[in-house]
CSV table of C-alpha atoms and ligand atoms in Angstrom, one decimal:
chain,number,residue,atom,x,y,z
N,200,MET,CA,94.4,137.4,113.0
N,201,PRO,CA,97.7,137.2,115.0
N,202,GLU,CA,100.7,135.9,113.0
N,203,SER,CA,102.3,132.7,114.0
N,204,PRO,CA,106.0,133.3,114.9
N,205,TYR,CA,107.0,130.1,113.2
N,206,VAL,CA,108.3,129.9,109.6
N,207,MET,CA,106.2,127.9,107.3
N,208,LEU,CA,108.2,124.9,106.2
N,209,SER,CA,107.6,122.8,103.1
N,210,VAL,CA,106.5,119.2,103.6
N,211,ASP,CA,109.8,118.0,102.3
N,212,ALA,CA,111.9,120.3,104.5
N,213,ALA,CA,109.8,119.4,107.6
N,214,LEU,CA,110.3,115.6,106.9
N,215,ARG,CA,114.0,116.1,106.5
N,216,LEU,CA,114.2,117.7,109.9
N,217,VAL,CA,112.1,115.0,111.5
N,218,LEU,CA,114.2,112.2,110.1
N,219,ALA,CA,117.4,114.0,111.1
N,220,HIS,CA,116.2,113.7,114.7
N,221,ALA,CA,114.7,110.2,114.7
N,222,SER,CA,117.7,107.9,115.6
N,223,ARG,CA,117.6,104.2,115.3
N,224,LEU,CA,117.1,102.4,118.6
N,225,THR,CA,119.6,100.0,120.1
N,226,PRO,CA,119.4,96.6,118.5
N,227,VAL,CA,118.3,93.5,120.4
N,228,ARG,CA,118.6,89.8,119.7
N,229,LEU,CA,115.1,88.1,119.4
N,230,PRO,CA,114.1,84.5,118.8
N,231,LEU,CA,112.4,83.6,115.5
N,232,ARG,CA,108.9,83.6,116.9
N,233,ALA,CA,109.3,87.2,118.1
N,234,LEU,CA,110.7,88.6,114.8
N,235,GLY,CA,107.5,89.3,112.9
N,236,GLY,CA,107.5,92.9,111.6
N,237,ARG,CA,110.9,93.8,113.1
N,238,ALA,CA,113.7,95.1,110.8
N,239,LEU,CA,117.1,93.5,110.7
N,240,ALA,CA,120.1,95.2,112.4
N,241,GLU,CA,122.5,92.8,110.6
N,242,ASP,CA,123.1,91.4,107.2
N,243,ILE,CA,122.5,87.7,106.9
N,244,VAL,CA,124.9,85.6,104.9
N,245,SER,CA,124.0,81.9,104.3
N,246,ALA,CA,126.4,79.5,106.0
N,247,GLU,CA,124.6,76.6,104.5
N,248,ALA,CA,123.4,75.5,101.1
N,249,ILE,CA,119.7,74.9,100.3
N,250,PRO,CA,119.1,72.2,99.6
N,251,PRO,CA,122.1,70.8,101.5
N,252,PHE,CA,122.2,67.6,99.3
N,253,ALA,CA,120.8,66.6,95.8
N,254,ALA,CA,117.2,65.9,96.6
N,255,ALA,CA,114.2,64.4,94.8
N,256,ALA,CA,111.7,67.0,93.7
N,257,LYS,CA,108.9,64.5,93.2
N,258,ASP,CA,107.7,61.1,94.6
N,259,GLY,CA,108.8,58.5,92.1
N,260,TYR,CA,111.9,56.5,91.2
N,261,ALA,CA,115.6,57.5,91.2
N,262,VAL,CA,117.0,56.4,87.9
N,263,ILE,CA,120.0,56.7,85.6
N,264,ALA,CA,118.8,59.1,82.9
N,265,ALA,CA,120.7,57.3,80.1
N,266,ASP,CA,118.8,54.1,80.8
N,267,GLY,CA,115.7,55.8,79.1
N,268,PRO,CA,112.2,54.2,79.1
N,269,GLY,CA,111.6,50.5,79.8
N,270,TRP,CA,111.3,47.9,82.6
N,271,ARG,CA,113.8,48.2,85.5
N,272,ARG,CA,114.6,46.2,88.6
N,273,LEU,CA,113.4,47.9,91.9
N,274,VAL,CA,116.4,47.5,94.2
N,275,GLY,CA,115.5,49.6,97.2
N,276,GLU,CA,113.7,52.5,98.8
N,277,GLN,CA,114.9,56.0,99.8
N,278,MET,CA,112.7,58.0,102.2
N,279,ALA,CA,113.0,61.7,103.1
N,280,GLY,CA,115.1,62.1,106.2
N,281,TYR,CA,117.2,59.1,105.7
N,282,VAL,CA,120.3,58.2,103.8
N,283,GLY,CA,120.2,54.8,102.2
N,284,ASN,CA,123.1,52.9,100.8
N,285,GLU,CA,121.3,51.3,97.9
N,286,ARG,CA,123.3,52.1,94.8
N,287,VAL,CA,121.5,52.6,91.5
N,288,THR,CA,123.2,50.7,88.8
N,289,PRO,CA,122.3,50.5,85.1
N,290,GLY,CA,118.9,48.7,84.7
N,291,ALA,CA,118.0,49.4,88.4
N,292,VAL,CA,115.9,52.0,90.1
N,293,VAL,CA,115.2,53.0,93.7
N,294,ARG,CA,111.8,54.1,94.9
N,295,ILE,CA,112.1,57.7,96.3
N,296,THR,CA,110.0,60.3,98.1
N,297,THR,CA,110.1,64.1,97.7
N,298,GLY,CA,112.9,65.6,99.6
N,299,ALA,CA,114.9,62.4,100.0
N,300,PRO,CA,118.6,62.4,99.0
N,301,LEU,CA,119.3,61.1,95.6
N,302,PRO,CA,120.9,57.6,96.1
N,303,PRO,CA,124.4,57.1,94.7
N,304,GLY,CA,124.6,56.3,91.1
N,305,ALA,CA,121.2,57.9,90.2
N,306,ASP,CA,121.1,61.2,88.3
N,307,ALA,CA,117.4,61.8,87.8
N,308,VAL,CA,113.9,61.2,89.2
N,309,VAL,CA,110.9,60.0,87.3
N,310,MET,CA,107.6,60.9,88.9
N,311,VAL,CA,105.4,58.1,90.0
N,312,GLU,CA,102.6,59.2,87.5
N,313,GLN,CA,104.9,58.2,84.6
N,314,THR,CA,105.7,54.7,85.9
N,315,GLN,CA,104.0,51.5,86.8
N,316,GLU,CA,105.3,49.0,89.4
N,317,GLN,CA,104.7,45.2,89.2
N,318,ALA,CA,106.3,42.4,91.1
N,319,GLY,CA,109.6,44.0,91.8
N,320,LEU,CA,109.8,45.7,88.4
N,321,VAL,CA,109.1,49.3,87.5
N,322,GLU,CA,108.2,50.5,84.0
N,323,ILE,CA,109.6,53.9,83.2
N,324,GLN,CA,107.2,55.3,80.6
N,325,THR,CA,109.0,58.4,79.5
N,326,GLY,CA,112.4,59.6,78.3
N,327,VAL,CA,114.5,61.1,81.1
N,328,ALA,CA,117.0,64.0,81.1
N,329,PRO,CA,119.9,64.1,83.5
N,330,LEU,CA,118.9,66.0,86.7
N,331,ALA,CA,115.2,65.8,85.8
N,332,ASP,CA,113.2,66.4,89.1
N,333,VAL,CA,116.4,66.6,91.1
N,334,ARG,CA,117.2,69.7,93.2
N,335,PRO,CA,121.0,69.9,93.1
N,336,PRO,CA,122.7,71.1,96.3
N,337,GLY,CA,122.7,74.9,96.6
N,338,ILE,CA,120.3,75.4,93.7
N,339,ASP,CA,118.0,77.6,95.9
N,340,LEU,CA,120.7,79.2,98.0
N,341,GLU,CA,124.5,78.9,97.9
N,342,VAL,CA,126.9,79.1,100.8
N,343,GLY,CA,128.2,82.7,101.3
N,344,GLN,CA,125.3,84.4,99.6
N,345,ARG,CA,123.9,87.6,101.2
N,346,VAL,CA,120.2,86.8,101.6
N,347,LEU,CA,118.9,89.5,103.8
N,348,SER,CA,120.2,93.0,104.5
N,349,GLN,CA,120.2,95.4,107.5
N,350,GLY,CA,117.0,97.5,107.4
N,351,GLN,CA,114.9,94.8,105.8
N,352,ARG,CA,111.5,94.1,107.4
N,353,LEU,CA,111.1,90.5,108.5
N,354,GLY,CA,107.8,89.0,107.2
N,355,PRO,CA,106.8,85.4,106.8
N,356,ALA,CA,109.2,84.6,104.0
N,357,GLU,CA,112.2,86.3,105.6
N,358,ILE,CA,111.6,84.5,108.9
N,359,GLY,CA,111.2,81.2,107.1
N,360,LEU,CA,114.5,81.9,105.4
N,361,LEU,CA,116.3,82.5,108.7
N,362,ALA,CA,114.9,79.2,110.1
N,363,SER,CA,115.9,77.3,107.0
N,364,LEU,CA,119.4,78.5,107.5
N,365,GLY,CA,119.4,77.2,111.0
N,366,LEU,CA,119.4,80.6,112.7
N,367,PRO,CA,117.4,80.5,115.9
N,368,ASP,CA,117.4,84.3,116.4
N,369,ALA,CA,118.4,87.6,114.7
N,370,LEU,CA,119.6,91.0,115.7
N,371,VAL,CA,116.8,93.4,115.1
N,372,PHE,CA,115.7,96.9,116.0
N,373,PRO,CA,113.0,96.9,118.8
N,374,ALA,CA,109.6,98.4,118.4
N,375,PRO,CA,109.6,102.1,119.4
N,376,ARG,CA,107.6,102.8,122.5
N,377,VAL,CA,105.3,105.7,121.6
N,378,ALA,CA,103.5,107.6,124.3
N,379,VAL,CA,100.2,109.0,123.0
N,380,LEU,CA,98.5,112.0,124.7
N,381,SER,CA,95.3,113.9,123.9
N,382,THR,CA,95.0,117.5,125.1
N,383,GLY,CA,91.9,119.6,125.6
N,384,ASP,CA,89.4,120.5,128.3
N,385,GLU,CA,86.6,119.5,126.0
N,386,LEU,CA,87.6,115.9,125.7
N,387,ARG,CA,86.1,112.9,127.4
N,388,SER,CA,86.9,109.2,126.9
N,389,PRO,CA,84.5,106.9,125.1
N,390,GLY,CA,82.2,105.5,127.8
N,391,GLU,CA,82.1,108.6,129.9
N,392,THR,CA,79.0,110.8,129.9
N,393,LEU,CA,79.4,114.1,128.0
N,394,ALA,CA,78.5,117.4,129.6
N,395,PRO,CA,77.4,120.2,127.3
N,396,GLY,CA,80.3,121.5,125.3
N,397,GLN,CA,82.3,118.3,125.6
N,398,ILE,CA,83.2,115.8,122.8
N,399,ARG,CA,84.8,112.4,122.7
N,400,ASP,CA,88.5,111.9,122.5
N,401,SER,CA,89.0,110.0,119.2
N,402,ASN,CA,92.6,111.0,118.4
N,403,ARG,CA,94.2,108.9,121.2
N,404,PHE,CA,92.6,105.8,119.8
N,405,SER,CA,93.2,106.4,116.2
N,406,LEU,CA,96.8,107.4,116.9
N,407,MET,CA,97.5,104.4,119.1
N,408,ALA,CA,96.2,102.2,116.3
N,409,ALA,CA,98.4,104.1,113.8
N,410,VAL,CA,101.4,103.6,116.0
N,411,GLN,CA,100.7,99.9,116.1
N,412,GLU,CA,100.3,99.7,112.3
N,413,ALA,CA,103.7,101.5,112.0
N,414,GLY,CA,105.3,98.8,114.1
N,415,GLY,CA,105.4,100.8,117.3
N,416,GLU,CA,104.2,100.0,120.8
N,417,PRO,CA,101.7,102.6,122.0
N,418,LEU,CA,101.5,103.8,125.6
N,419,ASP,CA,98.3,105.4,126.6
N,420,LEU,CA,98.9,108.7,128.4
N,421,GLY,CA,95.3,109.7,128.6
N,422,ILE,CA,93.9,113.2,128.3
N,423,ALA,CA,95.7,116.3,129.6
N,424,ARG,CA,93.7,119.4,130.5
N,425,ASP,CA,94.6,122.7,128.9
N,426,ARG,CA,96.7,123.7,131.9
N,427,GLN,CA,100.4,124.1,131.9
N,428,GLY,CA,101.0,122.0,135.0
N,429,ASP,CA,98.9,119.1,133.7
N,430,LEU,CA,100.6,119.2,130.2
N,431,GLU,CA,104.1,119.4,131.8
N,432,ALA,CA,103.5,116.4,134.0
N,433,CYS,CA,102.1,114.3,131.1
N,434,ILE,CA,105.0,115.2,128.8
N,435,ARG,CA,107.5,114.3,131.5
N,436,ASP,CA,105.8,111.0,132.3
N,437,GLY,CA,105.5,110.2,128.6
N,438,LEU,CA,109.1,110.8,127.8
N,439,LEU,CA,110.3,108.8,130.8
N,440,ALA,CA,108.4,105.8,129.7
N,441,ALA,CA,108.7,106.0,125.9
N,442,ASP,CA,111.1,106.6,123.0
N,443,THR,CA,109.0,109.3,121.5
N,444,LEU,CA,105.8,111.3,122.3
N,445,VAL,CA,102.8,112.0,120.1
N,446,THR,CA,100.3,114.6,121.3
N,447,SER,CA,97.3,116.0,119.6
N,448,GLY,CA,95.5,119.4,120.0
N,449,GLY,CA,96.7,122.6,121.6
N,450,VAL,CA,99.0,123.7,118.8
N,451,SER,CA,96.9,126.2,116.9
N,452,MET,CA,96.5,129.9,117.6
N,453,GLY,CA,94.0,129.8,120.4
N,454,GLN,CA,94.7,131.2,123.8
N,455,LEU,CA,94.7,127.7,125.4
N,456,ASP,CA,97.1,126.3,122.8
N,457,LEU,CA,99.8,125.9,125.3
N,458,LEU,CA,102.0,123.2,123.8
N,459,LYS,CA,104.4,125.2,121.6
N,460,PRO,CA,105.6,127.5,124.4
N,461,LEU,CA,105.8,124.5,126.7
N,462,LEU,CA,107.9,122.5,124.2
N,463,GLU,CA,110.1,125.6,123.7
N,464,MET,CA,110.8,125.7,127.4
N,465,GLN,CA,111.5,122.0,127.8
N,466,GLY,CA,113.5,121.3,124.6
N,467,THR,CA,113.9,122.6,121.1
N,468,VAL,CA,111.1,123.2,118.7
N,469,HIS,CA,112.3,122.5,115.1
N,470,PHE,CA,109.2,123.7,113.4
N,471,GLY,CA,105.8,124.8,114.2
N,472,ARG,CA,104.1,125.2,110.8
N,473,VAL,CA,104.0,123.2,107.6
N,474,ASN,CA,102.7,124.3,104.3
N,475,MET,CA,100.1,121.5,104.1
N,476,LYS,CA,96.4,120.9,104.3
N,477,PRO,CA,95.3,119.4,106.6
N,478,GLY,CA,97.8,119.7,109.4
N,479,LYS,CA,99.3,123.1,109.0
N,480,PRO,CA,100.1,123.7,112.8
N,481,LEU,CA,102.0,120.5,113.1
N,482,THR,CA,104.8,121.0,115.6
N,483,PHE,CA,108.0,119.0,116.0
N,484,ALA,CA,110.4,119.2,118.9
N,485,THR,CA,113.1,117.2,120.7
N,486,ILE,CA,113.4,117.0,124.4
N,487,ALA,CA,116.6,115.3,125.6
N,488,ASP,CA,117.1,113.9,122.1
N,489,LYS,CA,113.7,112.3,122.0
N,490,PRO,CA,111.3,113.3,119.2
N,491,VAL,CA,108.1,114.9,120.2
N,492,PHE,CA,105.3,115.3,117.7
N,493,ALA,CA,102.6,117.8,118.6
N,494,LEU,CA,99.9,117.0,116.1
N,495,PRO,CA,96.9,119.3,115.3
N,496,GLY,CA,93.7,118.5,117.1
N,497,PHE,CA,91.3,117.9,114.3
N,498,PRO,CA,91.0,114.1,113.9
N,499,VAL,CA,91.9,114.0,110.2
N,500,SER,CA,94.7,116.5,110.5
N,501,SER,CA,96.3,114.4,113.2
N,502,LEU,CA,96.1,111.2,111.2
N,503,VAL,CA,97.4,112.8,108.0
N,504,ALA,CA,100.3,114.4,110.0
N,505,PHE,CA,101.0,111.1,111.5
N,506,GLU,CA,101.1,109.4,108.1
N,507,LEU,CA,103.4,112.0,106.6
N,508,PHE,CA,105.8,112.6,109.5
N,509,VAL,CA,105.4,110.3,112.5
N,510,ARG,CA,105.2,107.0,110.5
N,511,PRO,CA,108.5,107.6,108.6
N,512,ALA,CA,110.1,108.6,111.9
N,513,LEU,CA,108.9,105.4,113.7
N,514,LEU,CA,110.1,103.3,110.7
N,515,GLN,CA,113.5,104.9,110.9
N,516,MET,CA,113.7,104.4,114.6
N,517,GLN,CA,113.0,100.8,114.1
N,518,GLY,CA,115.8,100.6,111.5
N,519,ARG,CA,113.7,100.2,108.4
N,520,ALA,CA,115.3,101.0,105.1
N,521,ASP,CA,112.0,101.6,103.3
N,522,LEU,CA,110.5,104.7,104.9
N,523,ALA,CA,108.3,105.9,102.0
N,524,ARG,CA,104.9,104.8,100.8
N,525,LEU,CA,104.7,103.7,97.2
N,526,GLN,CA,103.7,106.7,95.0
N,527,VAL,CA,101.7,106.1,91.8
N,528,ALA,CA,100.1,108.2,89.2
N,529,VAL,CA,96.3,108.0,89.3
N,530,ARG,CA,93.5,109.5,87.2
N,531,LEU,CA,90.7,111.4,88.9
N,532,THR,CA,87.2,110.1,88.3
N,533,HIS,CA,85.8,113.6,89.0
N,534,ALA,CA,86.8,117.2,89.4
N,535,VAL,CA,88.6,118.0,92.6
N,536,HIS,CA,88.9,121.4,94.3
N,537,HIS,CA,92.1,121.9,96.4
N,538,ASP,CA,94.0,124.6,98.1
N,539,PRO,CA,96.0,126.6,95.6
N,540,GLN,CA,98.4,127.8,98.3
N,541,ARG,CA,99.3,124.7,100.2
N,542,TRP,CA,100.1,121.1,99.4
N,543,GLU,CA,96.8,119.3,100.0
N,544,PHE,CA,96.5,115.6,101.0
N,545,VAL,CA,93.1,114.4,99.8
N,546,ARG,CA,91.8,111.1,101.0
N,547,ALA,CA,90.7,108.8,98.2
N,548,VAL,CA,90.0,105.3,97.1
N,549,VAL,CA,92.2,104.1,94.3
N,550,ARG,CA,91.2,101.1,92.2
N,551,ARG,CA,92.2,99.6,89.0
N,552,GLU,CA,90.3,100.1,85.8
N,553,GLY,CA,91.7,98.3,82.8
N,554,ASP,CA,95.4,99.2,82.7
N,555,ALA,CA,94.9,102.4,84.7
N,556,LEU,CA,94.6,103.4,88.4
N,557,ILE,CA,91.7,105.6,89.1
N,558,ALA,CA,91.0,107.7,92.2
N,559,THR,CA,87.7,108.8,93.7
N,560,THR,CA,87.8,111.1,96.7
N,561,THR,CA,86.0,110.2,99.9
N,562,GLY,CA,83.6,113.1,99.9
N,563,SER,CA,83.9,116.3,102.1
N,564,GLN,CA,87.5,116.7,103.1
N,565,SER,CA,86.7,118.7,106.2
N,566,SER,CA,89.5,118.0,108.7
N,567,GLY,CA,87.0,117.1,111.4
N,568,ARG,CA,85.3,114.5,109.3
N,569,LEU,CA,86.9,111.2,110.1
N,570,LEU,CA,84.7,109.5,107.5
N,571,SER,CA,86.9,111.1,104.8
N,572,MET,CA,89.7,108.9,106.1
N,573,VAL,CA,87.5,105.8,106.6
N,574,GLY,CA,88.1,103.3,103.8
N,575,ALA,CA,90.6,105.5,102.1
N,576,ASN,CA,93.5,103.6,100.6
N,577,ALA,CA,95.4,106.6,99.3
N,578,LEU,CA,96.3,110.2,99.8
N,579,LEU,CA,96.3,112.3,96.7
N,580,GLN,CA,99.2,114.8,96.9
N,581,LEU,CA,98.0,117.9,95.2
N,582,ALA,CA,100.6,120.6,94.5
N,583,PRO,CA,99.7,124.2,95.2
N,584,ALA,CA,99.1,125.6,91.8
N,585,GLY,CA,96.7,127.2,89.4
N,586,SER,CA,93.0,127.9,90.2
N,587,GLY,CA,92.7,125.1,92.7
N,588,THR,CA,90.5,122.9,90.5
N,589,LEU,CA,91.7,119.8,88.8
N,590,PRO,CA,89.3,118.4,86.1
N,591,ALA,CA,88.0,114.8,85.9
N,592,GLY,CA,90.7,112.8,84.1
N,593,ALA,CA,93.6,114.8,85.5
N,594,LEU,CA,96.7,112.7,86.4
N,595,VAL,CA,97.8,113.2,90.0
N,596,SER,CA,100.3,111.6,92.4
N,597,ALA,CA,98.9,109.3,95.1
N,598,LEU,CA,100.6,107.8,98.2
N,599,LEU,CA,99.2,104.3,98.6
N,600,LEU,CA,98.3,103.7,102.2
N,601,ASN,CA,98.0,100.0,101.8
N,602,SER,CA,98.3,97.7,98.9
N,603,ASN,CA,94.9,96.1,99.2
N,604,SER,CA,92.2,97.0,96.8
N,605,PRO,CA,88.5,97.3,97.4
N,606,ARG,CA,86.3,94.8,95.5
T,704,AMP,P1,92.9,122.3,119.0
T,704,AMP,O1,94.1,122.2,118.0
T,704,AMP,O2,93.2,121.9,120.4
T,704,AMP,O3,92.4,123.7,118.9
T,704,AMP,O4,91.8,121.4,118.4
T,704,AMP,C1,91.2,121.5,117.2
T,704,AMP,C2,89.9,120.8,117.1
T,704,AMP,O5,90.1,119.4,117.2
T,704,AMP,C3,88.9,121.2,118.1
T,704,AMP,O6,87.6,121.2,117.6
T,704,AMP,C4,89.1,120.1,119.1
T,704,AMP,O7,87.9,119.9,119.9
T,704,AMP,C5,89.3,118.9,118.3
T,704,AMP,N1,90.1,117.9,119.0
T,704,AMP,C6,91.2,118.1,119.7
T,704,AMP,N2,91.7,117.0,120.2
T,704,AMP,C7,90.8,116.0,119.9
T,704,AMP,C8,90.8,114.6,120.2
T,704,AMP,N3,91.7,114.0,120.9
T,704,AMP,N4,89.7,113.9,119.7
T,704,AMP,C9,88.8,114.5,118.9
T,704,AMP,N5,88.8,115.8,118.6
T,704,AMP,C10,89.8,116.6,119.1
T,705,MG,MG1,92.5,122.3,122.2
């Protein structure tokens, strides 16, 4: 077998190189409704207090706590959204709704369930502590507090917080545009008729979906034939239109694996082999400072390589501070064979059993078998060591691919 001219890098070293070449994109200011999933390019400091005034936390009556239980005179009404001028004096109460400003003189609210109202009088049926059911100004958020930081992903709560502070927009990193190209003479798109020897292109669609899940905007470059001219044109078009390019296929040791030499000609290849399974021929280059990921052709290899290298790069390009998946210790429910020479990333379903997390692998781990990835919520990271067999009950490290759990 011919030897690859590329040094075999460790997964860690390869990831460091990738991240060193995945620069953050230029921030843009977007309105609130367009912020979902974007990461902040600025810190947010509150210029307003929440709540801005002492507010009732319940529907009921604004009272003077020291008055205690007993019958009181109803002297007015205070609705949310209005400021009344009815003063609460000893022996008097004001009817109040949740969110309404506490009227002057009052220092507590008694909820309606602990009262009864009759002919202009209100019976307070409970002892009352000062500030009971009152949200003092700034109790949730003070002026000058840093509430969100650069790099933080904006989800529903974060966007709600921006809105509650009166901010109509925020400075965020844009979604990276990611051109996705399949390579191979054997590939046809779903919907086309297959001639003998041909197979369907699945990588383009799985990778575009992976781009989307990682917050990127996929651009479909189609299929390039295993010919230098075709590949060259696709790479050029892709890099013109996108911030980064992801290809699959054409990076192993076959005579039509043309991508590595082509990337060498057009830019800089930073590595061409990684000590992992699946995904060993993963190749990373930059062309005019844009990252190019030439992923292996086998469907599972390309997805695992995407997960370990492209995803963190895309997150970094979109300014995210949290690049890594959560890693947890899981217990194997059965013996697992793995490669004793390379780090192996085994697809598994992790679930909770009592206080422990347990992992069951998804069957045959062949790198062409997409079913090994279907339904997996974790990658077990198995270190190259020993005989290559881990017994049932062994504790191993898992990268959680999402935080949902099967039933
Ligand atoms: P290659 O790295 O080009 O030699 O491809 C390795 C294996 O992956 C071959 O069996 C290819 O047919 C298969 N393959 C390559 N690209 C794709 C793709 N886009 N979709 C499905 N299988 C692919
Ligand atoms: Mg090929």
